[in-house]
Amino acid sequence: MRQTVALHHASRLVNHGPTVLVTTEHDGRRNVMAAAWSMPVEFTPPRIAVVVDKKTFTSELLQASGRFALNLPVPALADLTYRVGSESGRDLDDGTDKFARHGIATFTGPALGLPLVEGCCAWLELRRIAEPHSEQAYDTVFGEVVSAQADDRVFVQGHWSFRDDNAAWHTLHHFGGGVFGVPSRVVQGHLLAR
Amino acid sequence: MRQTVALHHASRLVNHGPTVLVTTEHDGRRNVMAAAWSMPVEFTPPRIAVVVDKKTFTSELLQASGRFALNLPVPALADLTYRVGSESGRDLDDGTDKFARHGIATFTGPALGLPLVEGCCAWLELRRIAEPHSEQAYDTVFGEVVSAQADDRVFVQGHWSFRDDNAAWHTLHHFGGGVFGVPSRVVQGHLLAR
């Protein structure tokens, strides 16, 4: 079940390097694309950097609206994730958008009203922090998280808990070519005595 | 066995969000720290962003030398990874460094001569790209990869190949608190027909 995540825990949602679906909306137009390249840059305030190619429709909507969302897909969404990372939502020949084309159900983000993808395991809404040089030179967009949610079957009391009994809600990590690793194997590091 | 990775494939080594060990050296002083927050920003030339807190000894050596390396630890190094991410190498009371303290074996990077950690599954040497604003505002350091290597048991012909028979060389992905996910479970996404 979807639960609110405290903002000071939001960076933990992407700490382990998941591939995300970036959703955007501006003036009645909306889009979704996959992005393998994102990372937190600060816990408090929660800030995240994500690489969005300037040439994409997502970049156009993000720049126009100053907001974007990150949705964390699960194994059942591997096909969809690969697909929306392989095509542009700009000027689809049937006049629709990628949500309609692929039957992607959404719900409305609580802070910014962005379209969030049903069936993911976590969702963040962000306001763009204007950093035109980083955007221009590295396609790197910085954003501040203003809402965070996660499925409480897999993110519990501020921590991911990946277990065999919730394996359907684990995250995807893109190796390339539509092949994703899923970190269902968990190891606990211990602080060694000196 | 360690093999050279073509530079245009180097970004693939960190495409899936692994935790890395950042190694640095300047004027006879060296250090190693763990970093969960890194991402590629460009395939060609291969460029990577990594978050390194300005207050760290790693940052001091990185800024002074203009170079750093990323080493990708494997499950057997989970304790060590957690440890070197939990302590500073600045002014150790025994006058040594973290390599000596923890018995970390190294070999010499082929391009920049940096200390690289034995027993990892991939290694990259980078030159810092001077971006003082990103470093100051977001602790985000950009670098260009100048050498890349990987263990050919797990990175084959430019692609990760995570299988049961090479599970000892899979990467670590930090959930927090020393708990790491290992993406040993692999799913293949397919491009759906419209």
XYZ file of C-alpha atoms in Angstrom:
388
model
C 0.000 0.000 0.000
C 1.228 3.489 -0.860
C 2.419 5.509 2.113
C 3.962 8.926 2.550
C 7.718 8.912 3.153
C 9.209 11.627 5.365
C 11.190 14.066 3.240
C 14.375 13.519 5.245
C 14.200 9.860 4.179
C 13.464 10.584 0.532
C 17.051 10.298 -0.704
C 17.167 6.733 0.615
C 14.663 5.753 -2.049
C 17.294 6.185 -4.768
C 20.430 5.580 -2.692
C 21.009 2.154 -4.253
C 20.977 3.309 -7.884
C 17.615 2.210 -9.314
C 16.470 3.007 -12.819
C 13.565 5.461 -12.688
C 10.690 6.549 -14.861
C 10.719 10.325 -15.215
C 7.232 11.772 -15.596
C 6.481 15.335 -16.613
C 3.462 17.482 -17.417
C 3.048 20.985 -18.765
C 0.004 22.723 -20.054
C -1.935 19.532 -20.692
C 0.927 17.653 -22.337
C 2.636 14.885 -20.433
C 5.390 12.353 -20.929
C 7.226 9.441 -19.365
C 10.768 8.230 -20.068
C 13.209 5.858 -18.414
C 16.430 7.157 -16.871
C 19.178 4.933 -15.537
C 21.326 7.856 -14.455
C 20.252 9.523 -11.226
C 21.643 9.913 -7.729
C 20.941 11.737 -4.488
C 23.207 14.694 -3.810
C 21.884 15.704 -0.374
C 19.785 14.186 2.398
C 18.423 17.407 3.922
C 17.016 19.141 2.046
C 16.500 16.075 -0.145
C 18.058 16.785 -3.517
C 18.611 14.509 -6.484
C 20.488 14.848 -9.767
C 19.193 13.108 -12.886
C 20.521 13.044 -16.428
C 17.885 14.048 -18.982
C 19.083 14.607 -22.531
C 18.311 18.182 -23.601
C 16.855 16.939 -26.869
C 14.096 14.892 -25.230
C 10.443 15.787 -24.899
C 10.836 15.179 -21.161
C 13.454 17.926 -21.032
C 11.128 20.296 -22.880
C 8.278 19.700 -20.426
C 10.609 19.763 -17.423
C 12.137 23.081 -18.427
C 8.759 24.610 -19.212
C 7.108 23.497 -15.975
C 10.021 23.474 -13.531
C 8.924 20.149 -12.085
C 9.290 16.424 -12.630
C 8.643 13.143 -10.868
C 10.650 9.963 -10.413
C 8.818 6.640 -10.287
C 10.677 3.437 -9.380
C 9.572 0.521 -11.571
C 9.464 -3.109 -10.432
C 10.226 -6.331 -12.349
C 6.723 -6.594 -13.830
C 7.386 -3.218 -15.483
C 10.687 -4.219 -17.125
C 9.179 -4.353 -20.625
C 7.460 -1.012 -20.183
C 10.582 0.578 -18.724
C 12.672 -0.567 -21.660
C 10.005 0.610 -24.084
C 9.556 4.130 -22.737
C 13.327 4.460 -22.657
C 13.533 3.594 -26.353
C 11.035 5.966 -27.965
C 10.155 9.648 -27.861
C 6.789 10.971 -26.737
C 7.178 14.016 -28.959
C 4.730 14.211 -31.825
C 3.397 10.672 -31.675
C 1.738 9.994 -35.014
C -1.567 9.046 -33.425
C -1.811 12.298 -31.484
C -1.802 10.580 -28.100
C 0.938 10.290 -25.497
C 2.990 7.394 -24.179
C 0.614 6.857 -21.257
C -2.319 6.295 -23.595
C -0.301 4.330 -26.108
C 0.921 1.824 -23.525
C -2.083 1.864 -21.213
C -0.099 3.268 -18.306
C -2.368 3.980 -15.349
C -1.469 7.019 -13.284
C -2.475 8.787 -10.103
C -1.926 12.414 -9.213
C 1.099 13.521 -7.233
C 0.137 15.063 -3.901
C 2.434 18.111 -3.999
C 2.779 19.082 -7.659
C -0.067 17.255 -9.354
C 2.272 15.317 -11.622
C 1.201 12.031 -13.208
C 2.673 9.153 -11.178
C 2.826 5.606 -12.524
C 0.658 2.984 -10.838
C 2.387 -0.271 -9.948
C 5.756 1.246 -9.086
C 7.281 0.857 -5.619
C 8.205 4.485 -4.894
C 7.427 7.959 -6.205
C 9.060 11.360 -5.757
C 7.953 14.772 -6.977
C 10.678 17.369 -7.455
C 11.014 21.020 -8.260
C 13.800 21.792 -10.679
C 16.680 23.771 -9.217
C 17.834 26.070 -11.999
C 21.394 25.074 -12.879
C 21.645 25.962 -16.551
C 25.354 25.222 -16.829
C 25.071 21.646 -15.506
C 22.028 21.100 -17.689
C 23.804 22.417 -20.757
C 27.198 20.801 -20.232
C 26.185 17.450 -18.695
C 22.404 17.103 -19.204
C 22.382 16.988 -15.409
C 19.245 18.373 -13.780
C 19.171 19.040 -10.052
C 15.867 18.898 -8.211
C 14.535 19.192 -4.692
C 12.118 16.543 -3.501
C 8.791 17.975 -2.336
C 6.830 14.742 -1.971
C 7.855 11.133 -1.462
C 5.841 7.966 -1.285
C 6.649 4.269 -1.245
C 4.889 0.934 -1.084
C 4.947 -0.198 2.530
C 5.382 -3.824 1.506
C 8.974 -3.000 0.615
C 9.914 0.343 2.236
C 9.275 0.167 5.962
C 9.909 2.828 8.608
C 12.333 4.725 6.436
C 14.267 1.728 5.084
C 14.121 -0.579 2.103
C 13.440 -4.155 3.163
C 13.996 -6.460 0.175
C 12.888 -9.990 1.045
C 11.761 -13.098 -0.817
C 8.150 -12.424 0.136
C 8.113 -8.966 -1.470
C 10.300 -9.703 -4.506
C 7.623 -8.398 -6.876
C 8.263 -4.868 -5.567
C 12.048 -4.771 -5.806
C 13.750 -2.142 -7.955
C 15.315 -2.396 -11.420
C 18.935 -1.488 -12.210
C 19.742 -1.196 -15.891
C 22.789 -3.022 -17.198
C 21.972 -1.977 -20.782
C 19.947 -3.339 -23.689
C 16.841 -3.917 -21.588
C 18.645 -6.198 -19.145
C 18.008 -5.225 -15.545
C 19.520 -6.429 -12.310
C 17.209 -6.763 -9.321
C 18.943 -6.493 -5.921
C 16.938 -9.264 -4.285
C 20.083 -10.706 -2.749
C 20.969 -8.779 0.385
C 24.265 -8.727 2.280
C 24.852 -7.013 5.625
C 28.163 -5.275 6.090
C 29.617 -5.102 9.586
C 32.060 -2.598 11.018
C 35.219 -4.606 11.479
C 37.307 -4.215 14.569
C 40.564 -2.457 13.741
C 41.020 -11.888 -14.693
C 41.435 -8.135 -15.037
C 41.002 -6.846 -18.565
C 41.029 -3.429 -20.177
C 37.575 -2.032 -21.002
C 37.221 0.202 -24.065
C 36.630 3.784 -22.951
C 33.369 4.030 -24.908
C 32.050 1.176 -22.740
C 33.292 2.629 -19.457
C 30.015 4.304 -18.463
C 28.305 0.907 -18.587
C 30.349 -0.147 -15.590
C 28.357 2.195 -13.332
C 25.114 2.358 -15.343
C 23.261 0.194 -12.806
C 24.053 2.293 -9.727
C 26.710 0.394 -7.799
C 28.349 1.677 -4.655
C 31.988 2.493 -5.344
C 35.210 2.884 -3.428
C 36.816 6.214 -4.285
C 40.601 6.095 -4.136
C 42.876 9.125 -4.243
C 46.565 9.926 -3.938
C 48.525 13.145 -3.758
C 52.122 13.751 -2.882
C 52.568 10.428 -1.120
C 49.299 10.559 0.827
C 46.429 8.328 -0.205
C 42.903 7.484 0.876
C 39.895 5.291 0.180
C 36.241 5.997 0.976
C 32.903 4.477 -0.015
C 30.434 6.467 -2.129
C 26.906 5.324 -2.883
C 26.125 8.376 -4.984
C 27.558 8.320 -8.493
C 26.228 8.134 -12.025
C 27.398 8.368 -15.610
C 26.557 11.619 -17.354
C 27.926 10.842 -20.831
C 28.971 7.776 -22.813
C 31.449 9.468 -25.184
C 33.594 10.942 -23.837
C 32.921 8.797 -20.771
C 32.060 11.124 -17.910
C 30.814 10.367 -14.428
C 29.500 12.479 -11.563
C 30.156 11.441 -7.971
C 29.190 13.063 -4.699
C 32.181 13.612 -2.410
C 31.591 15.718 0.689
C 33.889 18.745 0.624
C 34.924 18.108 4.211
C 36.424 14.690 3.497
C 40.081 13.804 3.168
C 39.187 12.266 -0.199
C 37.990 15.664 -1.380
C 41.215 17.279 -0.207
C 43.360 14.795 -2.138
C 41.065 14.890 -5.174
C 41.169 18.668 -5.375
C 44.923 18.798 -4.867
C 45.712 16.134 -7.465
C 42.877 16.577 -9.985
C 42.371 12.828 -10.219
C 40.497 9.982 -8.561
C 39.564 6.364 -9.140
C 36.368 4.368 -8.702
C 36.612 0.737 -7.646
C 33.508 -1.493 -7.624
C 33.433 -3.749 -4.555
C 31.914 -7.233 -4.479
C 30.000 -9.033 -1.707
C 33.161 -10.280 0.037
C 34.115 -6.605 0.485
C 30.830 -5.539 2.115
C 32.378 -5.192 5.583
C 35.318 -3.228 4.234
C 33.081 -1.003 2.120
C 30.908 -0.167 5.109
C 33.984 0.457 7.232
C 35.802 2.829 4.879
C 32.529 4.709 4.423
C 32.242 5.204 8.186
C 35.618 6.673 9.139
C 37.972 9.378 7.944
C 41.472 8.730 6.690
C 42.599 12.173 7.810
C 45.104 12.195 10.627
C 44.827 8.581 11.707
C 46.300 8.363 15.183
C 48.749 5.643 14.208
C 50.226 7.697 11.371
C 49.209 5.175 8.705
C 46.417 5.279 6.152
C 43.222 3.274 5.661
C 44.923 0.896 3.235
C 47.524 -0.094 5.834
C 45.036 -0.115 8.692
C 42.693 -2.532 6.948
C 45.253 -4.506 4.957
C 43.832 -3.369 1.624
C 45.979 -4.658 -1.233
C 46.301 -2.351 -4.214
C 47.710 -2.276 -7.702
C 48.687 0.751 -9.736
C 46.264 2.367 -12.162
C 47.543 2.211 -15.743
C 46.762 5.800 -16.760
C 47.142 7.916 -13.638
C 49.051 5.693 -11.247
C 46.290 5.759 -8.656
C 45.988 3.012 -6.041
C 43.292 0.548 -7.172
C 41.771 -1.969 -4.779
C 42.476 -5.648 -5.398
C 39.470 -7.967 -5.332
C 36.999 -5.508 -6.863
C 35.209 -6.300 -10.139
C 35.855 -3.047 -12.021
C 38.106 -0.019 -11.824
C 38.059 3.406 -13.440
C 40.589 6.227 -13.278
C 39.255 9.743 -13.841
C 40.559 13.236 -14.260
C 38.549 15.849 -12.412
C 36.676 18.281 -14.632
C 36.806 21.608 -12.808
C 33.227 22.527 -11.899
C 33.654 24.563 -8.730
C 30.005 25.569 -8.502
C 28.646 21.999 -8.595
C 31.334 20.938 -6.150
C 30.518 23.781 -3.790
C 26.712 23.667 -4.007
C 26.105 19.916 -4.341
C 29.409 18.185 -3.473
C 29.107 16.881 -7.036
C 32.408 16.225 -8.789
C 32.483 15.580 -12.527
C 35.264 13.474 -13.986
C 36.334 12.045 -17.306
C 37.316 8.401 -17.422
C 40.838 7.852 -18.730
C 41.223 4.159 -17.931
C 38.733 1.368 -17.340
C 39.197 -2.234 -16.377
C 36.901 -5.051 -15.304
C 37.078 -8.676 -14.281
C 36.292 -10.758 -17.344
C 34.433 -13.320 -15.260
C 31.598 -10.826 -14.932
C 32.058 -8.092 -17.594
C 32.297 -9.696 -21.017
C 32.635 -7.979 -24.393
C 31.400 -4.666 -23.108
C 28.499 -5.977 -21.037
C 27.869 -7.058 -17.471
C 26.884 -10.720 -17.292
C 25.625 -11.506 -13.788
C 25.062 -15.241 -13.405
C 24.915 -17.771 -10.593
C 28.391 -19.027 -11.453
C 29.993 -15.596 -11.007
C 27.927 -14.332 -8.069
C 31.064 -13.622 -6.047
C 31.877 -10.762 -8.454
C 28.535 -8.996 -8.521
C 28.274 -5.374 -7.425
C 26.995 -3.834 -4.183
C 24.169 -1.284 -3.986
C 23.833 0.471 -0.648
C 20.405 0.608 0.947
C 21.855 2.290 4.048
C 23.296 1.203 7.386
C 25.714 -1.257 5.799
C 22.938 -3.214 4.088
C 23.675 -3.803 0.419
C 21.559 -5.200 -2.379
C 23.290 -7.398 -4.934
C 21.592 -7.511 -8.358
C 22.110 -11.231 -8.883
C 18.541 -11.608 -10.110
C 18.328 -10.588 -13.759
C 15.241 -9.750 -15.808
C 15.201 -9.112 -19.542
C 12.896 -6.381 -20.781
C 11.421 -6.735 -24.252
C 10.201 -4.013 -26.570
C 6.451 -4.503 -26.572
C 4.490 -4.269 -29.765
C 2.327 -1.178 -29.765
